[in-house]
XYZ file of C-alpha atoms in Angstrom:
771
model
C 18.521 11.428 17.018
C 14.752 11.535 16.498
C 14.473 14.351 19.041
C 17.307 16.281 17.415
C 15.867 15.813 13.911
C 12.444 16.943 15.103
C 14.028 20.033 16.651
C 15.938 20.919 13.456
C 12.950 20.483 11.137
C 10.573 22.362 13.423
C 12.925 25.313 14.012
C 13.656 25.550 10.279
C 9.945 25.561 9.402
C 9.204 28.099 12.117
C 11.958 30.451 10.910
C 10.719 30.215 7.342
C 7.207 31.146 8.463
C 8.362 33.850 10.856
C 11.035 35.690 8.913
C 9.534 35.027 5.489
C 6.119 36.313 6.414
C 7.264 39.216 8.590
C 9.772 40.373 6.011
C 7.427 40.293 3.036
C 4.090 41.292 4.523
C 2.792 44.859 4.708
C 1.539 46.039 8.087
C -0.369 48.922 9.568
C 1.686 50.530 12.315
C -1.506 51.388 14.183
C -2.468 47.730 14.371
C 0.146 47.280 17.104
C -2.389 48.835 19.462
C -5.416 46.606 18.916
C -5.783 43.367 16.977
C -9.347 42.634 15.942
C -11.299 40.031 14.009
C -13.334 41.216 10.983
C -16.441 41.586 13.179
C -14.581 44.042 15.442
C -13.871 41.797 18.469
C -10.503 42.573 20.078
C -8.552 39.282 20.321
C -5.137 40.700 21.256
C -3.504 44.005 22.172
C -0.184 45.529 23.039
C 0.819 45.516 26.695
C -0.793 48.914 27.381
C -4.318 48.042 26.215
C -5.011 44.526 27.532
C -8.155 45.816 29.282
C -9.743 46.127 25.806
C -9.665 42.344 25.193
C -13.107 40.983 24.333
C -14.633 44.345 23.435
C -16.111 45.005 20.003
C -14.724 48.273 18.704
C -17.454 48.424 16.057
C -20.429 47.979 18.384
C -19.482 48.725 22.013
C -20.146 52.368 22.863
C -18.412 52.383 26.256
C -14.908 51.317 25.347
C -12.147 51.616 27.950
C -9.618 54.306 27.221
C -7.122 53.443 24.477
C -3.503 54.226 25.327
C -1.223 55.514 22.545
C 2.501 55.964 22.798
C 4.341 58.732 21.031
C 5.690 56.321 18.450
C 2.212 55.304 17.468
C 1.220 58.801 16.232
C 0.374 59.670 13.606
C -1.439 56.587 12.244
C 0.341 55.697 9.031
C 1.203 52.831 6.749
C 4.601 51.300 7.401
C 5.897 48.052 5.919
C 9.462 47.903 7.212
C 10.727 44.743 8.915
C 11.330 46.526 12.224
C 7.673 47.518 12.473
C 6.568 43.967 11.744
C 8.807 42.692 14.546
C 6.987 45.072 16.882
C 3.771 43.292 15.891
C 5.452 39.933 16.503
C 6.269 40.949 20.100
C 2.560 41.261 20.878
C 2.079 37.625 19.766
C 5.149 36.153 21.466
C 3.181 33.466 23.341
C 1.244 32.516 20.221
C 4.516 32.174 18.306
C 5.905 29.907 20.988
C 2.723 27.843 20.716
C 3.198 27.594 16.934
C 6.737 26.336 17.408
C 5.659 23.823 20.080
C 2.980 22.410 17.799
C 5.388 22.252 14.841
C 7.896 20.396 16.994
C 5.171 17.925 17.996
C 4.213 17.406 14.341
C 7.771 16.622 13.256
C 8.363 14.457 16.333
C 5.459 12.226 15.355
C 6.639 12.140 11.753
C 10.289 11.303 12.501
C 10.063 9.343 15.741
C 6.954 7.238 15.094
C 6.291 7.705 11.384
C 2.652 8.492 12.131
C 1.651 10.544 9.106
C -1.847 11.215 10.440
C -0.619 12.824 13.666
C 1.952 14.805 11.689
C -0.807 16.245 9.519
C -3.015 16.741 12.609
C -0.457 18.997 14.342
C 0.793 20.640 11.156
C -2.772 21.765 10.487
C -3.011 22.941 14.129
C 0.168 25.030 13.660
C -1.164 26.554 10.431
C -4.412 27.427 12.197
C -2.598 29.341 14.952
C -0.171 30.998 12.505
C -2.950 32.103 10.139
C -4.852 33.483 13.137
C -1.793 35.613 14.036
C -1.468 37.043 10.512
C -5.205 37.581 10.216
C -5.211 39.641 13.443
C -1.886 41.401 12.921
C -1.998 42.135 9.209
C -5.527 41.214 7.967
C -3.858 38.489 5.883
C -4.144 34.704 5.799
C -7.946 34.369 5.707
C -7.832 31.509 3.218
C -5.476 29.375 5.321
C -7.413 30.251 8.486
C -10.738 29.036 7.077
C -9.160 25.932 5.578
C -7.303 24.875 8.717
C -10.150 25.587 11.147
C -12.557 23.325 9.230
C -9.899 20.706 8.563
C -9.218 20.578 12.309
C -12.747 19.330 12.946
C -12.355 16.537 10.385
C -9.005 15.486 11.860
C -10.501 15.352 15.353
C -13.199 13.090 13.942
C -10.477 10.802 12.534
C -8.788 10.803 15.918
C -12.063 9.800 17.606
C -12.287 6.777 15.296
C -8.699 5.799 16.016
C -9.464 5.797 19.738
C -12.381 3.486 19.021
C -9.992 1.098 17.320
C -10.971 1.923 13.758
C -9.635 4.074 10.956
C -11.652 6.233 8.626
C -10.561 5.287 5.121
C -7.969 7.643 3.670
C -10.200 8.090 0.638
C -12.265 10.466 2.790
C -9.354 12.898 2.932
C -10.132 14.000 -0.614
C -13.746 15.179 -0.002
C -12.717 16.619 3.378
C -9.894 18.658 1.872
C -12.130 19.647 -1.038
C -14.848 20.841 1.370
C -12.370 22.828 3.468
C -10.874 24.327 0.298
C -14.280 25.437 -0.971
C -15.038 27.064 2.383
C -11.628 28.768 2.270
C -12.316 30.138 -1.231
C -15.727 31.408 -0.143
C -14.213 33.090 2.916
C -11.454 34.623 0.811
C -13.917 35.996 -1.743
C -16.050 37.541 1.012
C -13.285 38.616 3.401
C -14.688 42.173 3.543
C -18.065 40.977 4.822
C -17.688 40.244 8.561
C -21.018 38.329 8.557
C -19.351 35.540 6.568
C -16.541 35.421 9.110
C -19.007 35.100 12.008
C -21.045 32.370 10.305
C -18.085 30.317 9.156
C -16.280 30.470 12.507
C -19.477 29.583 14.358
C -20.111 26.626 12.020
C -16.544 25.386 12.450
C -16.859 25.762 16.232
C -20.007 23.651 16.335
C -18.421 21.018 14.077
C -15.313 20.959 16.276
C -17.409 20.604 19.436
C -19.321 17.666 17.963
C -16.099 15.903 16.871
C -14.266 16.493 20.172
C -17.346 15.486 22.190
C -17.453 12.242 20.232
C -13.764 11.626 20.980
C -14.160 12.163 24.718
C -17.314 10.009 24.900
C -15.684 7.177 22.981
C -12.520 7.243 25.102
C -14.455 7.162 28.379
C -16.782 4.448 27.121
C -13.946 2.199 25.965
C -12.003 2.716 29.186
C -15.003 1.593 31.233
C -16.027 -1.221 28.868
C -12.578 -2.748 28.493
C -11.491 -2.011 32.073
C -7.912 -0.910 31.433
C -5.458 -2.203 34.025
C -2.766 0.460 33.706
C -2.649 4.233 33.469
C -0.868 3.883 30.140
C -3.971 2.237 28.671
C -5.996 5.288 29.754
C -3.741 7.931 28.223
C -6.094 8.237 25.295
C -8.682 9.655 27.716
C -6.260 12.429 28.651
C -5.527 13.189 24.982
C -9.232 13.355 24.137
C -9.940 15.464 27.203
C -7.281 18.039 26.258
C -8.791 18.443 22.774
C -12.307 18.619 24.190
C -11.508 21.274 26.822
C -9.458 23.417 24.427
C -12.179 23.531 21.779
C -15.082 23.970 24.210
C -13.269 26.742 26.085
C -12.250 28.485 22.834
C -15.813 28.392 21.543
C -17.404 29.827 24.700
C -14.584 32.334 25.211
C -15.352 34.201 22.004
C -19.020 33.304 21.633
C -19.965 34.818 25.005
C -17.430 37.680 25.192
C -15.759 36.151 28.259
C -12.591 38.210 27.728
C -14.385 41.424 28.654
C -12.902 42.651 31.913
C -11.114 39.248 32.245
C -7.941 39.658 30.124
C -6.158 36.919 32.079
C -8.487 34.349 30.485
C -6.440 34.769 27.293
C -3.450 33.226 29.084
C -5.638 30.400 30.357
C -6.802 29.846 26.788
C -3.216 29.639 25.514
C -2.331 27.265 28.346
C -5.161 24.924 27.334
C -3.925 24.981 23.737
C -0.435 24.080 25.001
C -1.968 21.068 26.729
C -2.888 19.434 23.414
C 0.681 18.743 22.130
C 1.908 18.041 25.682
C -0.748 15.383 26.365
C -0.290 13.813 22.940
C 3.471 13.486 23.365
C 2.957 12.118 26.868
C 0.253 9.762 25.631
C 2.459 8.354 22.888
C 5.871 8.522 24.558
C 7.298 4.965 24.657
C 3.834 3.868 23.581
C 4.891 2.866 20.086
C 6.606 -0.502 19.897
C 9.062 0.380 17.155
C 10.975 3.658 16.854
C 10.415 3.973 13.122
C 7.498 2.929 10.989
C 6.349 3.085 7.420
C 3.988 5.522 5.799
C 0.865 3.887 4.451
C 1.007 3.659 0.694
C -2.632 4.756 0.538
C -1.882 7.761 2.754
C 1.103 8.653 0.599
C -1.111 8.450 -2.446
C -3.489 10.962 -0.859
C -0.548 13.189 0.092
C 0.973 13.125 -3.403
C -2.444 13.586 -4.963
C -3.117 16.643 -2.817
C 0.364 18.011 -3.599
C -0.132 17.441 -7.324
C -3.523 19.192 -7.339
C -2.143 22.077 -5.265
C 0.823 22.507 -7.613
C -1.484 22.338 -10.611
C -3.710 25.001 -9.074
C -0.786 27.330 -8.374
C 0.524 26.994 -11.930
C -2.897 27.600 -13.492
C -3.565 30.455 -11.065
C -0.294 32.163 -12.018
C -1.082 31.727 -15.702
C -4.604 33.090 -15.183
C -3.308 36.186 -13.355
C -0.875 36.863 -16.180
C -3.682 36.754 -18.733
C -6.778 38.138 -16.952
C -5.358 40.046 -14.002
C -6.853 39.969 -10.496
C -10.452 40.688 -11.449
C -12.607 39.270 -8.569
C -15.397 38.127 -10.874
C -13.040 36.252 -13.184
C -11.139 34.855 -10.178
C -14.356 33.407 -8.744
C -15.131 31.802 -12.110
C -11.594 30.387 -12.311
C -11.865 28.815 -8.828
C -15.285 27.381 -9.621
C -14.103 25.825 -12.893
C -10.956 24.424 -11.273
C -12.956 22.705 -8.516
C -15.562 21.505 -11.030
C -13.040 19.880 -13.385
C -10.970 18.509 -10.489
C -14.031 16.660 -9.156
C -14.839 15.310 -12.644
C -11.303 14.112 -13.425
C -10.217 13.129 -9.897
C -10.272 9.422 -10.795
C -7.986 9.911 -13.799
C -5.678 12.162 -11.792
C -5.500 9.572 -9.013
C -4.683 6.781 -11.494
C -1.930 8.953 -12.965
C -0.431 9.620 -9.536
C -0.728 5.963 -8.424
C 0.871 4.632 -11.609
C 3.811 7.015 -11.224
C 4.268 6.137 -7.547
C 4.193 2.438 -8.452
C 6.729 2.890 -11.250
C 9.245 5.055 -9.380
C 9.092 3.068 -6.137
C 8.670 -0.498 -7.392
C 8.608 -1.366 -11.091
C 11.914 0.318 -11.993
C 13.738 -1.537 -9.207
C 15.695 -4.548 -10.485
C 15.955 -5.784 -6.908
C 12.200 -6.326 -6.610
C 11.448 -7.450 -10.163
C 14.278 -10.003 -10.173
C 13.182 -11.319 -6.781
C 9.596 -11.682 -7.989
C 10.791 -13.495 -11.090
C 12.772 -15.964 -8.986
C 9.807 -16.471 -6.685
C 7.444 -17.079 -9.607
C 9.842 -19.762 -10.837
C 9.760 -21.339 -7.387
C 5.978 -21.540 -7.626
C 5.804 -22.729 -11.221
C 8.515 -25.360 -10.680
C 8.177 -26.325 -7.027
C 10.240 -29.050 -5.414
C 7.162 -29.497 -3.227
C 4.596 -27.106 -1.872
C 6.227 -27.245 1.551
C 9.674 -26.562 0.127
C 8.269 -23.786 -2.067
C 6.738 -21.970 0.905
C 10.036 -22.213 2.747
C 11.992 -20.846 -0.249
C 9.426 -18.084 -0.756
C 9.663 -16.922 2.859
C 13.464 -17.113 2.859
C 13.594 -14.976 -0.282
C 11.235 -12.403 1.246
C 13.335 -12.285 4.413
C 16.521 -11.662 2.416
C 15.063 -8.978 0.137
C 13.289 -7.078 2.918
C 16.107 -7.516 5.434
C 13.795 -8.447 8.321
C 14.282 -10.644 11.364
C 11.344 -12.944 10.767
C 8.234 -13.633 8.699
C 5.307 -15.486 10.236
C 2.216 -16.905 8.548
C -0.943 -16.316 10.578
C -4.026 -18.391 9.784
C -6.999 -20.150 11.348
C -7.163 -23.933 11.870
C -10.754 -23.921 10.584
C -9.667 -22.876 7.086
C -6.364 -24.741 6.978
C -6.790 -27.902 9.064
C -3.604 -29.869 9.552
C -1.465 -27.326 7.715
C 2.134 -27.622 8.915
C 5.296 -26.530 7.093
C 8.754 -27.550 8.180
C 11.120 -24.608 8.880
C 8.324 -22.073 8.313
C 6.910 -20.027 11.198
C 3.164 -20.630 11.382
C 0.860 -19.248 14.055
C -2.771 -20.288 14.276
C -5.633 -18.386 15.863
C -9.251 -19.492 16.231
C -11.583 -17.481 14.009
C -13.573 -16.613 17.140
C -10.616 -14.887 18.848
C -10.615 -11.107 19.257
C -7.288 -10.795 17.432
C -8.473 -12.668 14.351
C -11.709 -10.666 14.350
C -9.591 -7.539 14.018
C -7.547 -8.961 11.121
C -10.636 -10.346 9.373
C -12.013 -6.802 9.063
C -8.748 -5.064 8.190
C -8.397 -4.674 4.441
C -5.091 -2.791 4.404
C -1.635 -3.113 5.900
C -1.430 -2.849 9.707
C 1.405 -1.138 11.606
C 1.866 -2.542 15.096
C 2.608 0.743 16.827
C -0.459 2.376 15.286
C -2.660 0.011 17.298
C -1.251 1.133 20.637
C -4.007 3.666 21.335
C -6.864 1.330 20.387
C -9.171 -0.787 22.511
C -11.165 -3.987 22.230
C -10.143 -6.146 19.234
C -7.582 -3.533 18.218
C -5.919 -3.690 21.616
C -5.874 -7.505 21.494
C -4.177 -7.386 18.079
C -1.614 -4.888 19.403
C -0.645 -7.121 22.352
C -0.486 -10.184 20.074
C 1.804 -8.480 17.530
C 3.968 -6.874 20.196
C 4.564 -10.256 21.851
C 5.710 -11.737 18.525
C 7.884 -8.655 17.765
C 6.014 -7.968 14.539
C 6.377 -4.613 12.819
C 3.698 -4.808 10.116
C 1.087 -7.297 8.919
C -0.452 -7.729 5.478
C -3.779 -9.488 4.729
C -3.997 -12.308 2.185
C -7.212 -12.992 0.270
C -7.867 -16.612 -0.603
C -9.446 -16.995 -4.040
C -12.318 -19.046 -2.640
C -13.068 -16.483 0.050
C -13.649 -13.494 -2.224
C -13.306 -10.361 -0.125
C -12.595 -12.263 3.106
C -9.152 -12.633 4.663
C -7.804 -16.194 4.430
C -4.477 -15.622 6.196
C -2.082 -12.842 7.218
C 1.626 -12.226 6.598
C 3.361 -10.973 9.738
C 6.600 -9.098 8.991
C 9.170 -8.607 11.751
C 11.351 -5.585 12.442
C 13.958 -4.620 9.829
C 17.518 -5.527 10.757
C 18.867 -2.045 10.032
C 16.016 -0.325 11.901
C 15.010 1.729 8.854
C 11.501 2.441 7.590
C 9.716 0.262 5.078
C 9.647 2.073 1.750
C 6.640 2.273 -0.540
C 8.441 -0.077 -2.939
C 8.892 -2.647 -0.165
C 5.202 -2.428 0.716
C 4.339 -3.097 -2.935
C 6.808 -6.011 -2.913
C 5.109 -7.456 0.196
C 1.757 -7.121 -1.557
C 3.005 -9.120 -4.554
C 4.601 -11.725 -2.267
C 1.350 -12.151 -0.358
C -0.370 -12.976 -3.637
C 2.257 -15.617 -4.480
C 2.148 -17.117 -0.996
C -1.633 -17.276 -1.139
C -1.452 -19.268 -4.384
C 0.819 -21.800 -2.720
C -1.499 -22.092 0.270
C -4.507 -22.706 -1.923
C -2.622 -25.358 -3.899
C -1.545 -27.085 -0.727
C -5.037 -26.979 0.717
C -6.320 -28.607 -2.435
C -3.696 -31.334 -2.249
C -4.405 -32.283 1.374
C -8.169 -32.365 0.907
C -8.616 -36.140 0.662
C -12.377 -36.038 0.379
C -12.266 -33.609 -2.511
C -9.556 -35.656 -4.116
C -11.607 -38.867 -4.021
C -14.687 -37.106 -5.341
C -12.782 -35.639 -8.261
C -11.109 -38.952 -9.057
C -14.506 -40.691 -9.060
C -16.336 -38.080 -11.159
C -13.537 -37.695 -13.665
C -12.283 -41.269 -13.862
C -12.964 -41.443 -17.588
C -10.839 -38.373 -18.262
C -8.059 -39.719 -16.061
C -8.066 -43.015 -17.904
C -7.561 -41.180 -21.186
C -4.772 -39.048 -19.788
C -2.938 -42.022 -18.256
C -2.499 -43.621 -21.672
C 0.779 -43.296 -23.515
C 0.145 -41.877 -26.975
C 2.355 -42.327 -30.000
C 2.474 -39.748 -32.801
C -0.550 -40.037 -35.062
C -1.138 -37.188 -37.521
C -3.028 -38.877 -40.351
C -0.248 -39.387 -42.914
C 3.099 -41.041 -42.600
C 4.917 -37.758 -43.189
C 6.760 -37.995 -39.872
C 7.947 -41.592 -40.189
C 11.542 -40.461 -39.638
C 10.875 -39.612 -35.972
C 9.645 -41.609 -32.991
C 7.467 -39.507 -30.688
C 5.385 -40.527 -27.648
C 3.893 -38.663 -24.701
C 1.809 -39.077 -21.527
C 0.126 -36.838 -18.947
C -0.734 -38.266 -15.513
C -2.701 -35.881 -13.238
C -2.162 -35.669 -9.491
C -5.896 -34.994 -9.136
C -8.522 -35.993 -11.707
C -7.666 -33.330 -14.300
C -4.071 -32.366 -15.083
C -2.679 -28.847 -14.752
C 0.099 -29.774 -17.178
C -0.230 -28.649 -20.781
C 0.871 -30.729 -23.748
C -0.097 -30.271 -27.359
C 1.008 -31.262 -30.874
C -0.122 -29.233 -33.883
C 0.739 -30.173 -37.460
C 1.670 -26.998 -39.360
C 2.533 -28.623 -42.725
C 3.777 -31.894 -44.106
C 7.227 -31.122 -42.765
C 6.620 -28.998 -39.682
C 5.170 -29.871 -36.303
C 4.448 -27.610 -33.302
C 5.329 -29.185 -29.918
C 4.285 -27.628 -26.585
C 4.704 -28.810 -23.000
C 4.108 -26.661 -19.929
C 2.897 -26.446 -16.360
C 0.132 -24.187 -15.036
C 0.316 -23.178 -11.374
C -2.077 -25.347 -9.383
C -3.903 -28.659 -9.822
C -7.406 -29.907 -10.351
C -10.433 -28.598 -12.217
C -9.453 -24.892 -12.101
C -6.065 -25.547 -13.688
C -7.666 -28.002 -16.112
C -9.989 -25.303 -17.382
C -7.060 -22.901 -17.780
C -5.080 -25.537 -19.702
C -8.033 -25.948 -22.077
C -8.249 -22.186 -22.563
C -4.506 -21.957 -23.285
C -4.676 -24.848 -25.754
C -7.473 -23.100 -27.644
C -5.598 -19.792 -27.592
C -2.340 -21.335 -28.841
C -4.063 -23.192 -31.669
C -5.891 -20.040 -32.677
C -2.595 -18.126 -32.802
C -1.040 -20.865 -34.959
C -3.951 -20.765 -37.398
C -3.511 -16.970 -37.657
C 0.106 -17.492 -38.674
C 1.580 -15.777 -35.598
C 5.324 -16.379 -35.316
C 6.637 -18.294 -32.310
C 8.162 -15.351 -30.387
C 5.011 -13.261 -30.720
C 2.857 -16.244 -29.768
C 4.652 -16.435 -26.408
C 4.379 -12.665 -25.956
C 0.628 -12.757 -26.674
C 0.119 -15.670 -24.276
C 2.011 -13.789 -21.566
C -0.193 -10.721 -22.154
C -3.319 -12.905 -21.944
C -2.341 -14.235 -18.510
C -1.416 -10.772 -17.232
C -4.550 -9.006 -18.423
C -7.239 -11.664 -18.022
C -5.992 -13.137 -14.742
C -4.404 -9.969 -13.273
C -1.154 -11.750 -12.518
C -2.839 -14.467 -10.411
C -2.001 -17.345 -12.804
C 1.481 -18.383 -13.925
C 2.731 -20.883 -16.445
C 6.060 -22.343 -17.486
C 6.123 -23.424 -21.115
C 8.581 -24.771 -23.653
C 7.351 -24.882 -27.223
C 8.629 -24.791 -30.755
C 8.581 -26.044 -34.348
C 10.246 -29.290 -35.405
C 11.338 -29.225 -39.056
C 11.468 -32.701 -40.633
C 13.644 -31.594 -43.547
C 16.395 -30.024 -41.422
C 15.775 -31.982 -38.168
C 15.941 -28.630 -36.420
C 13.802 -27.817 -33.384
C 13.386 -24.035 -32.989
C 11.877 -23.253 -29.604
C 11.207 -20.787 -26.778
C 11.593 -21.811 -23.144
C 9.530 -19.599 -20.808
C 10.802 -20.658 -17.397
C 10.263 -24.396 -17.979
C 12.633 -27.200 -17.024
C 15.508 -27.715 -19.463
C 14.869 -30.631 -21.874
C 17.305 -33.571 -21.734
C 19.193 -34.086 -25.013
C 20.819 -37.465 -25.655
C 23.309 -37.674 -28.548
C 23.943 -40.906 -30.403
C 27.586 -40.689 -29.299
C 26.376 -41.326 -25.696
C 26.769 -37.710 -24.683
C 23.900 -36.262 -22.694
C 23.187 -32.625 -21.875
C 20.537 -30.220 -20.641
C 19.310 -27.740 -23.228
C 19.951 -24.585 -21.163
C 17.743 -21.777 -22.463
C 15.142 -20.046 -20.364
C 13.207 -16.775 -20.379
C 10.767 -15.370 -17.839
C 7.774 -17.442 -16.691
C 4.504 -16.519 -18.408
C 2.098 -14.327 -16.437
C 4.589 -12.436 -14.232
C 5.753 -9.307 -16.073
C 5.694 -8.027 -19.668
C 8.557 -9.793 -21.504
C 10.149 -9.995 -24.945
C 10.858 -13.667 -25.824
C 13.632 -14.979 -28.101
C 14.132 -18.348 -29.792
C 16.868 -21.002 -29.598
C 17.341 -24.165 -31.606
C 18.828 -27.663 -31.572
C 19.496 -30.015 -34.494
C 18.955 -33.755 -34.106
C 21.051 -36.354 -35.868
C 20.095 -39.967 -36.412
C 19.795 -41.728 -33.041
C 19.545 -38.473 -31.077
C 16.693 -38.106 -28.614
C 15.228 -35.196 -26.624
C 13.027 -35.672 -23.550
C 10.613 -32.999 -22.307
C 9.069 -33.284 -18.849
C 7.326 -31.328 -16.083
C 8.366 -30.843 -12.468
C 6.094 -33.691 -11.348
C 8.750 -36.073 -12.660
C 11.905 -34.736 -11.012
C 10.084 -33.580 -7.885
C 8.514 -36.870 -6.933
C 9.131 -37.637 -3.246
C 9.838 -40.843 -1.403
C 8.203 -41.612 1.973
C 11.312 -40.124 3.644
C 10.840 -36.894 1.605
C 13.876 -37.627 -0.577
C 13.497 -36.024 -4.003
C 13.747 -38.060 -7.242
C 15.755 -35.306 -8.854
C 17.176 -34.386 -12.197
C 20.245 -36.611 -11.879
C 18.194 -39.814 -11.481
C 16.170 -38.929 -14.576
C 19.303 -38.235 -16.648
C 20.864 -41.537 -15.536
C 17.652 -43.379 -16.424
C 17.625 -41.850 -19.929
C 21.297 -42.573 -20.530
C 21.043 -46.215 -19.429
C 17.986 -46.866 -21.580
C 18.711 -44.749 -24.646
C 18.350 -47.768 -26.899
C 14.623 -48.009 -26.146
C 11.944 -46.480 -28.349
C 10.031 -43.464 -27.029
C 7.032 -45.449 -25.806
C 9.144 -47.974 -23.889
C 11.333 -45.237 -22.373
C 8.307 -43.413 -20.983
C 6.924 -46.662 -19.549
C 10.222 -47.345 -17.841
C 10.449 -43.826 -16.349
C 6.890 -44.109 -14.974
C 7.714 -47.459 -13.371
C 10.886 -46.016 -11.844
C 8.834 -43.144 -10.351
C 6.309 -45.580 -8.860
C 9.080 -47.662 -7.300
C 10.688 -44.529 -5.876
C 7.374 -43.250 -4.477
C 6.590 -46.606 -2.784
C 2.864 -46.017 -2.531
C 3.020 -42.320 -1.542
C 0.436 -40.029 -3.155
C 1.480 -38.000 -6.170
C 2.370 -34.405 -5.255
C 2.117 -33.023 -8.754
C 1.056 -33.790 -12.302
C 3.489 -35.896 -14.358
C 3.936 -35.234 -18.080
C 6.581 -36.704 -20.417
C 7.280 -36.328 -24.130
C 10.046 -38.216 -25.923
C 11.186 -37.312 -29.456
C 13.774 -39.550 -31.182
C 15.340 -39.078 -34.628
C 15.354 -42.404 -36.477
């Protein structure tokens, strides 16, 4: 199917070029005799004048005799399609070469998904095609200059890929800009053959340097890494074909080698045919997976280039309509377009990136809903181990892949083991990890197949595990360094990864990294003891059960108590009471992702922010919206928080509240009925959200209990979970107790259930009872 698709696309493109150009273009009938470059060198002829190849009709005084047929007299202008087909016959081999290169380009695009090699051969095809039209019809100079210089840059990229590296795709922009400027200069001076000679000579030297580098690198790596199979050395053959073709082409026309040796033209075409043949042979069955993704960064460059090109064509058409084709004005227009494009390229790129992100990711309910569920898993974990398992299972379902593996080093995560989660560890000194530690972007397994050294080691490692792509994860404490890697297996349906799926993987890697950092903090016993020692005073304060004390006895009709017990020194749970008036009281209880000092600082910042919003008179719904915006903008989506908060009105006994992804409060009615107050919006810090309020009304004897996940997700030594049901039963059996006594009893029940095991998470409780 890949072969058939490549054939269809290539033949369609070829026919569009062939019939479109030959039908529309004007030709000189006399040009069917000799086809010359602007400097007068004969590069092709009809069958009767091949002995003139290599001669310069402008400078050589002793030209061989030119043979004219009767049809070719008198010399006249003729633009009919039949005449153009006569020109096409003289370039039949070159046309076949164009089609072969186009087929190779589409084969790499469809069969392997290698966008770079597609662009490499597409540019090669445009170079040959523009050379045909430049010789046959004195047209296509702009595309010829662009493609011949771009070829040198692409060969340089190929040389780096052989070395096991990739030149950043951001370099495509200045490379394309440089080639475009050269093309505009060549177009403006197309009547001056000196420009043609200089530009072609410069491109030839640049191409020789790039191809020489490729061949040197391939030979060096083959010797250094002592390849054991011929397949490992195919890159030498690919480099050699490029090197020979460019070197031979340069010397063929630089030293007039075609003079009296017309058969060398066929040898030249044969060498050009070798390039697509050796590349297909070098990559045939070399890629591990039949279909691969397109790099999101490469797609960004592609869309950016397309957008700028479309913008140029629109502005150019508008300019022609207003000013006409005045050469002086046209030069000024091109200069100003390039000037303003360079100035505003950053803004244009941001515009393109934001649109790609929206149309491929943000507008998809599938991805946004999945991320929301995953953020809830993190903010309300059953345990870190269980959360990682749920996170990976959700990723596997959404992406439709066979497996997901977490790759890390034992030095950074000592003793890290998760039940039912695939974990692979590599020493930081291994060649494979050295490759991943320096790779800042997504890696496609099959793209590594032509590398060597560390790149080759990574390819063999990923191929053995049947991994399709890998994505780096940056631990917060490591800055720009890679802390671990997500390895994504092949898709079950064999399709490509879309740009939206790549963005989804990126977001998932950020969530998974948060869980890993939390777990690492929890298992660090030394750090735990140090924090407990240094912050013992704070912990003592937080382990005390507080009863409501707001100065006056305005709230004597309610019984309210609360406690916050940190898992490590400083709690990551948030609890706050703010008196709004003599009859109204703000109540907040929430859970920030993480534990320890970092989360403690964030809790303090949120408390200050919330109190500031209350003093400003911000209504409850907007307060939650503003807090969500704060987490998104200041922390770039790296911090999440579940929060339930509202206003208790003493006069009406109504509690109006918003629940942003927090656990449902337990409501006990005086008639012995007990229920969960089901009302929940999106967790804070995930996506922009509009929050709405709900309310409950308490009667005499009614009680509502707020709590964090550290209560229900306490584990026994056998990893049995305390659970919501046990907590509800405990509340129902002891509903006659006051708030302080109820909290004491729940804490004792948790300690008995834990049986000496360390706390996995912060524990916070708040009990409000209507007297």
